[in-house]
Coordinates of C-alpha atoms and ligand atoms in Angstrom, one line a residue:
X262 CA 32.5 -23.1 18.4
X263 CA 33.7 -19.4 18.1
X264 CA 35.0 -20.2 14.9
X265 CA 31.3 -21.3 14.0
X266 CA 29.3 -18.7 15.1
X267 CA 31.7 -15.8 13.6
X268 CA 31.7 -17.2 10.5
X269 CA 27.7 -16.8 10.5
X270 CA 27.7 -13.8 11.2
X271 CA 30.1 -12.7 8.8
X272 CA 27.6 -15.0 6.4
X273 CA 24.4 -13.2 7.3
X274 CA 26.0 -9.5 7.2
X275 CA 27.3 -10.4 3.4
X276 CA 23.8 -11.6 2.7
X277 CA 22.3 -8.4 4.2
X278 CA 24.9 -6.2 2.0
X279 CA 24.4 -7.8 -1.0
X280 CA 20.1 -7.5 -0.3
X281 CA 20.7 -3.4 -0.2
X282 CA 22.8 -3.3 -3.4
X283 CA 19.5 -3.1 -5.4
X284 CA 19.3 -0.1 -7.5
X285 CA 17.9 2.5 -5.3
X286 CA 16.5 6.3 -6.0
X287 CA 14.6 8.7 -3.7
X288 CA 12.2 11.3 -5.3
X289 CA 10.6 13.8 -2.9
X290 CA 7.1 15.4 -3.8
X291 CA 7.7 19.4 -5.9
X292 CA 5.5 21.7 -7.4
X293 CA 6.0 19.4 -11.1
X294 CA 2.9 16.9 -9.6
X295 CA 0.4 19.6 -11.4
X296 CA -0.9 19.1 -15.2
X297 CA -3.2 17.7 -17.3
X298 CA -3.5 15.2 -19.0
X299 CA -5.4 15.6 -22.4
X300 CA -7.6 12.9 -24.8
X301 CA -6.7 9.8 -22.8
X302 CA -9.3 7.0 -23.3
X303 CA -10.2 7.4 -19.4
X304 CA -11.1 4.0 -17.7
X305 CA -11.9 4.8 -14.3
X306 CA -11.6 2.1 -12.2
X307 CA -15.2 0.8 -12.7
X308 CA -16.0 1.8 -16.7
X309 CA -14.7 3.3 -19.8
X310 CA -15.0 7.2 -19.5
X311 CA -14.3 7.4 -23.5
X312 CA -12.1 10.4 -24.8
X313 CA -10.8 12.5 -21.5
X314 CA -9.2 15.2 -19.8
X315 CA -8.0 15.0 -16.5
X316 CA -6.4 17.5 -14.6
X317 CA -4.4 16.8 -11.6
X318 CA -3.3 19.6 -9.0
X319 CA -0.9 19.5 -6.5
X320 CA -1.0 15.3 -6.2
X321 CA -4.3 14.6 -6.4
X322 CA -7.1 14.2 -9.1
X323 CA -8.9 18.0 -9.7
X324 CA -11.1 17.6 -12.5
X325 CA -12.4 14.8 -14.6
X326 CA -14.1 15.9 -18.5
X327 CA -14.0 16.8 -22.0
X328 CA -11.8 20.0 -22.7
X329 CA -10.9 20.9 -19.8
X330 CA -10.1 24.4 -18.7
X331 CA -7.0 24.9 -17.2
X332 CA -4.4 27.7 -16.6
X333 CA -1.8 28.4 -19.2
X334 CA 1.0 27.5 -16.9
X335 CA -0.1 23.9 -16.2
X336 CA 1.8 21.2 -18.1
X337 CA -0.4 19.4 -20.7
X338 CA 0.8 15.6 -21.3
X339 CA -1.3 15.1 -24.8
X340 CA -2.4 11.0 -24.3
X341 CA -4.4 10.9 -27.6
X342 CA -4.8 6.6 -28.9
X343 CA -3.5 5.9 -25.2
X344 CA -5.3 4.3 -22.5
X345 CA -5.2 6.1 -18.7
X346 CA -5.8 3.8 -16.0
X347 CA -6.0 4.3 -12.2
X348 CA -2.5 3.1 -10.6
X349 CA -2.8 -0.5 -10.2
X350 CA -3.3 -2.1 -6.5
X351 CA -1.7 -6.1 -6.2
X352 CA -3.8 -7.3 -3.0
X353 CA -1.5 -9.7 -2.3
X354 CA 2.5 -9.8 -1.7
X355 CA 5.0 -9.9 0.8
X356 CA 7.0 -6.6 0.4
X357 CA 10.9 -6.1 1.8
X358 CA 14.0 -4.6 0.1
X359 CA 13.5 -2.7 -2.6
X360 CA 10.0 -4.7 -3.5
X361 CA 8.0 -1.5 -3.6
X362 CA 10.8 0.6 -5.9
X363 CA 10.1 -2.6 -8.7
X364 CA 6.4 -2.1 -8.3
X365 CA 5.9 1.0 -9.6
X366 CA 8.2 0.6 -12.0
X367 CA 5.4 -1.9 -13.6
X368 CA 2.5 0.4 -12.4
X369 CA 1.4 -1.0 -9.2
X370 CA 1.3 2.2 -7.2
X371 CA -0.6 0.3 -4.0
X372 CA 1.0 -2.8 -2.7
X373 CA -1.4 -4.7 0.0
X374 CA 1.1 -6.6 1.7
X375 CA 0.5 -10.3 3.8
X376 CA 3.2 -10.9 5.9
X377 CA 6.2 -8.8 6.4
X378 CA 8.9 -8.0 8.6
X379 CA 7.0 -5.7 11.1
X380 CA 9.9 -3.6 11.7
X381 CA 10.5 -3.1 7.6
X382 CA 6.2 -2.3 7.5
X383 CA 6.6 0.1 10.6
X384 CA 9.4 2.1 8.7
X385 CA 8.1 1.8 5.4
X386 CA 4.5 3.5 6.3
X387 CA 6.5 6.6 8.6
X388 CA 8.8 7.1 5.7
X389 CA 5.4 7.1 3.7
X390 CA 3.3 9.8 6.2
X391 CA 6.2 12.0 5.9
X392 CA 5.7 12.2 2.2
X393 CA 8.6 10.2 1.1
X394 CA 9.1 7.5 -1.3
X395 CA 7.0 8.8 -4.0
X396 CA 8.7 6.6 -6.2
X397 CA 7.8 3.8 -3.9
X398 CA 4.2 2.2 -4.2
X399 CA 2.4 2.4 -1.1
X400 CA 2.3 -0.1 1.5
X401 CA -0.4 -1.4 3.7
X402 CA 0.4 -4.4 5.3
X403 CA -0.8 -7.2 7.9
X404 CA 2.9 -7.5 9.7
X405 CA 3.0 -10.4 11.1
X406 CA 0.6 -13.6 10.5
X407 CA -1.6 -15.4 12.8
X408 CA -0.5 -19.2 12.3
X409 CA 0.2 -22.4 15.0
X410 CA 3.7 -22.7 16.2
X411 CA 5.5 -24.4 13.4
X412 CA 2.8 -23.4 11.1
X413 CA 2.9 -21.8 7.6
X414 CA 4.5 -18.4 8.0
X415 CA 7.2 -19.5 10.6
X416 CA 10.3 -20.8 8.0
X417 CA 11.6 -18.0 6.5
X418 CA 13.9 -16.6 9.4
X419 CA 11.5 -14.2 11.2
X420 CA 10.8 -15.5 14.6
X421 CA 7.1 -14.7 14.9
X422 CA 4.9 -14.7 17.5
X423 CA 2.5 -17.8 17.1
X424 CA -0.7 -18.8 19.0
X425 CA -2.3 -22.2 19.4
X426 CA -5.9 -21.4 21.5
X427 CA -8.9 -19.2 21.2
X428 CA -7.9 -18.1 24.9
X429 CA -4.7 -16.3 23.1
X430 CA -6.3 -15.0 20.1
X431 CA -7.6 -11.5 21.6
X432 CA -4.2 -10.9 23.0
X433 CA -2.5 -11.9 19.7
X434 CA -4.6 -9.5 17.5
X435 CA -4.5 -6.2 20.3
X436 CA -0.4 -6.6 20.0
X437 CA -1.0 -6.8 15.4
X438 CA -3.0 -3.6 16.4
X439 CA -0.7 -2.5 18.2
X440 CA 2.3 -2.5 16.3
X441 CA 0.1 -1.0 13.0
X442 CA -1.1 -4.1 11.2
X443 CA -3.8 -2.6 8.7
X444 CA -5.6 -5.6 8.5
X445 CA -5.2 -9.4 10.0
X446 CA -3.8 -12.2 8.0
X447 CA -4.0 -15.7 9.0
X448 CA -2.9 -18.9 7.8
X449 CA -5.1 -22.4 7.8
X450 CA -3.3 -24.5 5.6
X451 CA -1.4 -27.9 7.3
X452 CA 0.1 -28.3 4.2
X453 CA -1.4 -31.9 2.8
X454 CA -2.3 -30.0 -0.6
X455 CA 1.6 -30.1 -1.2
X456 CA 2.8 -33.9 0.3
X457 CA 3.9 -31.5 3.5
X458 CA 2.3 -32.1 7.1
X459 CA 2.3 -29.1 9.2
X460 CA 0.8 -27.5 12.5
X461 CA -1.9 -25.7 11.1
X462 CA -4.9 -23.6 13.1
X463 CA -7.9 -25.3 14.7
X464 CA -11.3 -24.2 13.9
X465 CA -11.7 -22.5 17.0
X466 CA -8.6 -20.6 17.2
X467 CA -9.3 -19.6 13.7
X468 CA -12.7 -17.9 14.3
X469 CA -11.7 -16.4 17.6
X470 CA -8.9 -14.4 15.9
X471 CA -11.3 -13.6 12.9
X472 CA -13.9 -12.1 16.2
X473 CA -10.8 -10.6 17.8
X474 CA -10.1 -8.6 14.8
X475 CA -13.5 -7.7 14.1
X476 CA -13.6 -6.1 17.8
X477 CA -10.4 -4.3 17.2
X478 CA -12.2 -2.9 14.1
X479 CA -10.1 -4.9 11.3
X480 CA -10.5 -7.3 8.7
X481 CA -9.4 -10.3 8.7
X482 CA -8.3 -12.6 6.0
X483 CA -7.2 -15.7 5.6
X484 CA -4.3 -18.2 3.5
X485 CA -5.9 -21.3 2.9
X486 CA -4.3 -24.1 0.7
X487 CA -7.4 -26.1 -0.1
X488 CA -10.9 -26.1 -0.9
X489 CA -11.8 -27.4 2.2
X490 CA -10.0 -24.6 4.2
X491 CA -11.7 -22.2 2.0
X492 CA -15.2 -23.7 3.1
X493 CA -14.1 -23.2 6.7
X494 CA -12.3 -19.9 6.5
X495 CA -15.3 -18.4 4.8
X496 CA -17.5 -20.2 7.3
X497 CA -15.8 -19.1 10.8
X498 CA -16.3 -15.3 9.5
X499 CA -13.4 -14.5 7.3
X500 CA -13.8 -11.4 5.5
X501 CA -12.0 -12.8 2.3
X502 CA -9.6 -15.9 1.4
X503 CA -6.0 -14.5 -0.2
X504 CA -6.2 -17.6 -2.3
X505 CA -8.2 -19.7 -4.2
X506 CA -7.2 -23.7 -4.0
X507 CA -5.9 -26.1 -6.7
X508 CA -6.7 -29.5 -5.0
X509 CA -10.1 -29.1 -6.4
X510 CA -12.6 -28.4 -8.6
X511 CA -15.0 -26.2 -6.6
X512 CA -18.3 -27.7 -5.7
X513 CA -21.2 -26.4 -7.2
X514 CA -22.3 -24.0 -4.6
X515 CA -18.8 -23.0 -3.3
X516 CA -19.2 -19.3 -4.9
X517 CA -22.9 -19.1 -3.2
X518 CA -21.1 -19.9 0.1
X519 CA -18.8 -17.2 -0.1
X520 CA -21.3 -14.4 -1.6
X521 CA -23.8 -15.9 1.2
X522 CA -20.9 -14.9 3.5
X523 CA -20.4 -11.5 1.7
X524 CA -16.7 -12.4 1.1
X525 CA -14.2 -11.5 -1.5
X526 CA -11.7 -13.8 -3.0
X527 CA -7.8 -12.5 -4.3
X528 CA -7.1 -15.6 -6.7
X529 CA -3.6 -15.4 -6.7
X530 CA -3.7 -17.8 -10.2
X531 CA -0.3 -17.0 -10.8
X532 CA 1.4 -18.0 -8.2
X533 CA -1.4 -21.6 -7.7
X534 CA 0.4 -22.0 -11.9
X535 CA 3.9 -21.9 -10.0
X536 CA 2.5 -24.3 -7.6
X537 CA 1.4 -27.0 -9.6
X538 CA 4.6 -26.6 -11.6
X539 CA 4.6 -24.0 -14.3
X540 CA 6.8 -21.2 -14.0
X541 CA 3.7 -18.6 -14.1
X542 CA 6.2 -15.5 -15.1
X543 CA 8.4 -16.8 -17.5
X544 CA 6.3 -15.4 -20.2
X545 CA 7.1 -12.0 -19.0
X546 CA 10.8 -12.6 -19.5
X547 CA 10.6 -12.2 -23.1
X548 CA 7.7 -9.7 -23.0
X549 CA 9.6 -6.7 -25.0
X550 CA 7.5 -4.2 -23.0
X551 CA 8.1 -5.5 -19.5
X552 CA 12.1 -7.3 -20.2
X553 CA 14.0 -3.8 -20.0
X554 CA 13.1 -3.5 -16.5
X555 CA 13.5 -6.7 -15.1
X556 CA 16.6 -7.3 -12.5
X557 CA 18.3 -10.4 -13.1
X558 CA 16.8 -11.6 -9.4
X559 CA 13.4 -10.4 -11.1
X560 CA 14.1 -12.7 -14.4
X561 CA 15.6 -16.1 -12.4
X562 CA 12.2 -15.9 -10.2
X563 CA 10.0 -15.6 -12.9
X564 CA 11.4 -18.5 -14.1
X565 CA 11.2 -20.8 -11.4
X566 CA 8.4 -22.9 -10.1
X567 CA 7.4 -24.7 -7.4
X568 CA 8.0 -28.8 -7.3
X569 CA 5.6 -30.0 -9.4
X570 CA 2.7 -31.7 -6.9
X571 CA 0.2 -34.6 -8.8
X572 CA -3.1 -33.3 -8.5
X573 CA -2.6 -29.9 -8.4
X574 CA -4.0 -27.8 -11.4
X575 CA -4.4 -24.0 -11.4
X576 CA -7.6 -25.2 -13.8
X577 CA -9.3 -25.8 -11.0
X578 CA -8.7 -22.0 -9.6
X579 CA -10.0 -20.8 -12.8
X580 CA -13.3 -22.6 -12.5
X581 CA -13.7 -21.2 -9.4
X582 CA -13.5 -17.6 -10.1
X583 CA -15.6 -18.1 -13.0
X584 CA -18.5 -19.5 -10.7
X585 CA -17.8 -16.2 -8.2
X586 CA -17.9 -13.8 -11.0
X587 CA -21.4 -15.3 -11.8
X588 CA -22.6 -14.5 -8.3
X589 CA -20.9 -11.0 -8.2
X590 CA -18.6 -12.3 -5.6
X591 CA -15.8 -9.6 -5.4
X592 CA -12.6 -11.1 -7.1
X593 CA -9.3 -9.1 -6.3
X594 CA -6.2 -9.1 -8.2
X595 CA -3.3 -10.5 -6.4
X596 CA 0.3 -12.1 -7.1
X597 CA 1.6 -13.3 -4.0
X598 CA 5.1 -12.0 -5.3
X599 CA 8.2 -12.5 -4.9
X600 CA 7.1 -16.2 -4.5
X601 CA 8.6 -19.0 -7.2
X602 CA 7.5 -18.2 -10.9
X603 CA 6.6 -14.3 -9.7
X604 CA 8.2 -10.8 -9.3
X605 CA 6.9 -7.5 -8.0
X606 CA 5.3 -5.2 -10.3
X607 CA 5.5 -7.3 -13.3
X608 CA 3.5 -10.2 -11.9
X609 CA 0.3 -8.3 -11.5
X610 CA 0.2 -8.4 -15.4
X611 CA 0.6 -11.7 -15.7
X612 CA -2.3 -12.4 -13.1
X613 CA -4.8 -10.0 -15.1
X614 CA -4.1 -11.6 -18.0
X615 CA -4.7 -15.1 -16.9
X616 CA -8.0 -13.3 -14.9
X617 CA -9.0 -12.9 -18.3
X618 CA -8.2 -16.3 -19.5
X619 CA -10.5 -17.5 -17.0
X620 CA -13.3 -15.6 -17.8
X621 CA -13.2 -11.9 -16.4
X622 CA -13.7 -9.6 -19.1
X623 CA -10.6 -7.2 -19.7
X624 CA -12.1 -4.1 -17.9
X625 CA -13.2 -7.1 -14.9
X626 CA -9.7 -7.2 -14.6
X627 CA -8.7 -3.9 -14.8
X628 CA -11.2 -2.9 -12.0
X629 CA -10.1 -6.5 -9.8
X630 CA -6.4 -4.6 -9.4
X631 CA -8.7 -1.0 -9.5
X632 CA -11.6 -0.4 -8.0
X633 CA -12.4 -3.6 -6.6
X634 CA -9.6 -3.8 -4.6
X635 CA -10.4 0.1 -2.7
X636 CA -13.4 -0.9 -2.0
X637 CA -13.2 -4.2 0.0
X638 CA -9.8 -2.7 2.1
X639 CA -12.1 0.5 2.1
X640 CA -8.9 2.3 0.5
X641 CA -11.3 5.6 -0.1
X642 CA -8.5 7.3 -1.7
X643 CA -7.9 5.7 -4.6
X644 CA -8.8 3.2 -7.4
X645 CA -10.2 5.6 -9.1
X646 CA -10.3 8.5 -11.3
X647 CA -12.3 11.0 -9.9
X648 CA -12.2 14.5 -8.5
X649 CA -11.0 13.9 -4.7
X650 CA -8.6 10.9 -5.2
X651 CA -4.7 10.5 -5.2
X652 CA -3.0 11.4 -8.7
X653 CA -1.7 7.1 -8.5
X654 CA -1.8 7.0 -12.7
X655 CA -0.6 4.6 -15.2
X656 CA -0.9 5.8 -18.4
X657 CA -0.4 2.9 -21.3
X658 CA -0.4 2.8 -25.4
X659 CA -3.4 0.9 -26.6
X660 CA -6.4 -0.3 -25.4
X661 CA -6.0 -2.8 -22.1
X662 CA -10.1 -2.4 -22.0
X663 CA -9.8 -4.3 -25.4
X664 CA -7.0 -6.3 -24.9
X665 CA -5.8 -6.8 -21.5
X666 CA -1.9 -7.3 -22.8
X667 CA -2.1 -3.7 -23.2
X668 CA -1.3 -2.6 -19.3
X669 CA 2.7 -3.9 -20.2
X670 CA 3.3 -1.2 -22.5
X671 CA 3.7 1.2 -19.7
X672 CA 4.4 5.1 -20.8
X673 CA 4.2 6.7 -17.5
X674 CA 3.3 5.8 -14.3
X675 CA 2.5 8.8 -11.3
X676 CA 2.4 8.2 -7.5
X677 CA 0.7 11.1 -6.2
X678 CA 1.2 13.4 -9.2
X679 CA 5.0 12.4 -9.4
X680 CA 6.0 10.6 -12.6
X681 CA 8.2 7.6 -11.9
X682 CA 11.9 7.7 -13.6
X683 CA 11.7 4.7 -15.5
X684 CA 13.8 5.8 -17.7
X685 CA 17.0 5.6 -15.5
X686 CA 15.6 2.5 -13.8
X687 CA 15.8 0.8 -17.3
X688 CA 19.4 2.8 -17.8
X689 CA 20.1 1.1 -14.4
X690 CA 19.1 -2.4 -15.2
X691 CA 20.7 -2.1 -18.7
X692 CA 24.2 -1.3 -17.2
X693 CA 23.9 -3.8 -14.8
X694 CA 23.3 -6.5 -17.7
X695 CA 26.2 -5.1 -19.6
X696 CA 28.5 -5.6 -16.1
X697 CA 27.1 -9.0 -15.7
X698 CA 28.2 -10.2 -19.6
X699 CA 31.8 -8.0 -19.4
X700 CA 32.4 -10.1 -16.0
X701 CA 30.3 -13.6 -17.7
X702 CA 33.3 -13.0 -20.4
X703 CA 36.3 -12.1 -18.5
X704 CA 39.2 -14.5 -17.6
X705 CA 38.6 -15.9 -14.1
X706 CA 40.6 -14.3 -11.7
X707 CA 44.2 -16.1 -11.0
X708 CA 44.0 -18.8 -8.3
X709 CA 40.5 -20.0 -10.3
X710 CA 42.5 -21.5 -12.8
X711 CA 43.1 -24.1 -10.3
X712 CA 40.4 -27.0 -10.3
X713 CA 40.9 -28.7 -7.4
X714 CA 39.5 -26.4 -4.5
X715 CA 40.1 -28.7 -1.4
X716 CA 41.5 -32.6 -1.1
X717 CA 42.3 -32.0 2.7
X718 CA 45.9 -33.1 2.5
X719 CA 47.4 -30.4 4.4
X720 CA 45.2 -31.9 7.6
X721 CA 43.0 -28.2 7.9
X722 CA 39.5 -27.5 6.4
X723 CA 41.6 -24.9 3.9
X724 CA 41.0 -24.4 0.1
X725 CA 43.4 -23.7 -2.9
X726 CA 41.6 -20.3 -3.3
X727 CA 38.7 -18.1 -2.0
X728 CA 37.4 -18.8 1.6
X729 CA 38.4 -22.3 3.6
X730 CA 35.6 -23.8 4.6
X731 CA 33.4 -23.0 7.1
X732 CA 30.1 -24.1 8.8
X733 CA 26.5 -22.8 7.9
X734 CA 23.4 -24.0 9.9
X735 CA 20.1 -22.7 9.6
X736 CA 20.4 -20.4 12.6
X737 CA 20.8 -17.4 10.5
X738 CA 17.6 -18.2 9.6
X739 CA 16.0 -19.3 13.2
X740 CA 16.5 -22.7 12.9
X741 CA 18.0 -24.8 15.7
X742 CA 20.3 -27.6 13.7
X743 CA 23.5 -27.8 14.7
X744 CA 26.5 -28.9 13.0
X745 CA 30.5 -29.9 13.3
X746 CA 33.5 -30.9 10.9
X747 CA 36.8 -32.0 11.0
X748 CA 39.3 -33.2 9.6
X749 CA 39.9 -37.0 9.6
X750 CA 42.3 -39.8 8.6
X751 CA 41.4 -41.8 5.3
X752 CA 40.2 -39.5 2.1
X753 CA 39.2 -41.0 -1.1
X754 CA 41.5 -42.2 -3.9
X755 CA 44.1 -43.2 -0.9
X756 CA 44.3 -39.5 0.4
X757 CA 45.5 -39.3 3.9
X758 CA 42.4 -37.0 4.9
X759 CA 38.9 -35.6 4.2
X760 CA 36.3 -33.1 5.3
X761 CA 33.9 -35.0 8.2
X762 CA 30.6 -33.4 8.8
X763 CA 28.1 -34.3 11.6
X764 CA 25.8 -32.8 13.1
X765 CA 22.0 -32.6 14.2
X766 CA 19.0 -31.3 12.0
X767 CA 16.2 -29.6 14.1
X768 CA 12.6 -30.5 11.8
X769 CA 11.7 -26.6 12.8
X770 CA 12.2 -25.4 9.2
X771 CA 10.8 -27.2 6.2
X772 CA 14.1 -26.6 4.3
X773 CA 16.7 -27.5 7.7
X774 CA 20.3 -27.2 7.0
X775 CA 23.6 -27.7 8.8
X776 CA 26.8 -28.2 7.0
X777 CA 30.0 -26.7 5.1
X778 CA 30.2 -23.7 3.0
X779 CA 33.1 -22.1 0.5
X780 CA 32.9 -19.3 -1.4
X781 CA 35.1 -18.9 -4.5
X782 CA 35.8 -15.4 -3.8
X783 CA 38.2 -13.7 -1.3
X784 CA 35.3 -13.0 1.5
X785 CA 31.8 -15.2 1.9
X786 CA 29.6 -14.7 -0.8
X787 CA 32.8 -13.1 -2.7
X788 CA 32.0 -13.6 -6.2
X789 CA 34.3 -15.5 -8.5
X790 CA 33.9 -16.3 -13.0
X791 CA 34.0 -20.0 -12.9
X792 CA 32.4 -20.0 -16.3
X793 CA 35.2 -21.7 -18.0
X794 CA 34.6 -24.7 -15.9
X795 CA 31.4 -27.3 -16.4
X796 CA 31.0 -29.0 -13.4
X797 CA 31.6 -29.5 -9.4
X798 CA 32.8 -32.9 -8.7
X799 CA 33.7 -33.9 -5.1
X800 CA 34.5 -37.6 -3.6
X801 CA 31.9 -38.6 -0.5
X802 CA 30.7 -41.0 1.7
X803 CA 28.5 -41.4 4.8
X804 CA 25.8 -43.0 6.5
X805 CA 24.0 -43.6 3.8
X806 CA 21.6 -40.8 3.5
X807 CA 20.8 -37.9 1.2
X808 CA 22.6 -35.1 0.7
X809 CA 22.6 -31.9 -0.6
X810 CA 25.1 -29.3 -2.5
X811 CA 23.3 -25.7 -2.7
X812 CA 24.6 -23.4 -4.7
X813 CA 24.3 -19.3 -4.8
X814 CA 24.7 -17.2 -7.7
X815 CA 24.1 -13.7 -7.5
X816 CA 21.6 -13.6 -10.7
X817 CA 19.5 -16.2 -8.4
X818 CA 19.1 -14.3 -5.6
X819 CA 18.3 -15.0 -1.9
X820 CA 17.1 -19.2 -2.6
X821 CA 20.2 -21.4 -3.9
X822 CA 19.7 -24.1 -6.1
X823 CA 20.4 -27.2 -5.3
X824 CA 21.1 -31.0 -6.2
X825 CA 21.4 -34.0 -4.4
X826 CA 23.9 -36.9 -3.5
X827 CA 23.6 -40.6 -1.6
X828 CA 26.9 -40.6 0.7
X829 CA 27.4 -44.6 1.2
X830 CA 29.9 -46.7 3.1
X831 CA 32.2 -46.7 0.0
X832 CA 33.7 -43.3 -1.3
X833 CA 31.9 -42.0 -4.5
X834 CA 32.6 -39.6 -6.6
X835 CA 29.7 -37.4 -8.1
X836 CA 29.9 -34.9 -10.9
X837 CA 27.2 -32.2 -10.9
X838 CA 26.9 -30.0 -14.4
X839 CA 26.5 -26.3 -13.0
X840 CA 23.4 -26.2 -15.8
X841 CA 21.8 -28.4 -13.2
X842 CA 21.7 -25.3 -10.7
X843 CA 18.7 -23.5 -12.2
X844 CA 20.9 -23.3 -15.5
X845 CA 23.9 -21.4 -14.5
X846 CA 26.8 -21.0 -16.3
X847 CA 29.3 -20.6 -13.0
X848 CA 29.7 -17.0 -13.9
X849 CA 28.4 -15.7 -10.5
X850 CA 29.0 -18.1 -8.2
X851 CA 28.6 -16.8 -4.4
X852 CA 28.8 -19.8 -2.6
X853 CA 29.1 -23.7 -2.8
X854 CA 27.4 -25.5 0.8
X855 CA 27.8 -29.1 1.3
X856 CA 24.8 -29.9 3.9
X857 CA 22.7 -32.1 5.9
X858 CA 19.0 -31.9 6.1
X859 CA 16.0 -30.6 5.4
X860 CA 14.9 -34.3 7.3
X861 CA 15.5 -34.1 11.1
X862 CA 18.2 -36.1 12.7
X863 CA 21.4 -37.1 13.3
X864 CA 23.9 -37.1 9.9
X865 CA 27.1 -37.7 9.2
X866 CA 29.5 -37.7 6.1
X867 CA 32.9 -37.3 4.7
X868 CA 33.8 -35.3 1.6
X869 CA 37.0 -34.8 -0.4
X870 CA 38.9 -33.8 -3.5
X871 CA 36.4 -31.2 -4.1
X872 CA 37.3 -30.1 -7.8
X873 CA 35.2 -27.4 -10.4
X874 CA 36.1 -29.0 -13.8
Ligands
LIG1043 ZN1 1.4 -14.8 0.1

């Protein structure tokens, strides 16, 4: 018991250290945030002004016009042939870690977060209020979301206050306002669109939360999963739905219904594309303007999609966008980063591309990421290039009002008039890539030339290299699953011993797990280059249930890749290529886990002769 607890704590600590090791810079405001941009093609957030000058003074826009007279000592940025836009606003993200830094690199100067850790929100907003982090996108946040016990939003390892009756609504909303939420985010999604069954708020509770938010002077925006949910949310008085649906074509009057309720919409086409099984962000990873600024984790995430669910299509959402445009419902660009297929910052450029593909003009798409979200969320100080607004600006080569892909060819990003140091960021990414390439070619360190990890013949859960086996359960993510491991008699191929893994999976988390973990490096989540090996192989037997092998790699980020196997009554060898784990070449393996779950219930299986070969 003690052993499993300490192992769990160590694992959690290592994950945290890893998350903090990403590139990070601090910039403070100084007198450099006064300058004049000359002869840019200016899109002011709503319309094209034509060739103009924009004078920035002390972080704000002082004047916009042709041939502006400025004092001789004001620095000049020559932008002839380039296009100046307001800094982009991503109207649907989930921010934590270095998300806001990565967002600003790609021209996103404001993120509207739709659910994050409350302490992160509070610390970030405090820092912003003190004028820090000008190299990071400004944050507005819902803080915690409103969801039913066990509903969507409870699966991410953050313990959140849930509610299930209208009577709880006002207290719940008041508590969010006290925490500092800028608006109230509500989940209406029973998972049915994705083949899941999970609790969600009933209509009465949803309505009560919306009314409570309005009573407190806050907007109420709703995550929906289906067309039917969208109708319910808008009908209940929501200010917006922050996804469109991909389960059905819109009915002919859907947009009129939204317009009649004066609601706005954040379609999140990119994540709906990923939900329908297409890695929406894949094309960004080979874009020559974006790729040099993408971290390994960004690239891994952009190449992912959700498992394909039959019947879902992002095209339904595109059809809905056309309908909404026809009746002038405000449409806001939002990415839902960092969900599979998306990444902070870079994905806004994909979302703009998809909005144009759906039928917005390039100028309408640019407005959807600037003036429209500013107006919809009452951010009166931004989203436009006008005197008095913040100098949150994006300068790009070419003309995105004609070709939306030109937003990717970024020259400069400014927040409050301070230019983002993109060159240093790019150099850090390049260095990290070179180090990864070197590591991939380096000979495997001593010990790893032994292909056998464990045969358990010494009667202990030890390993020939790396760490021994330790318990790992979803308790680190707020779950209640339990696990146990012990050496038992009778191994595979006539061996003396095997490792028995048993426990009870609690159904509280969709990705619930309990089992054992091995790290090839010298400590938990320590990396070892196993690229000389092609496969993970092992013998297993058990109670006939399906089990999972999870592999963590540094390039894969926080979410492990997984493969399944069935543990039947006889010992059976399974061999899985590293490439089956999200295309890994094995050079940066941090951990290998054998686990039960996510289906709830008791489990019991044994492993033996675990090898990399
Ligand atoms: Zn979201």
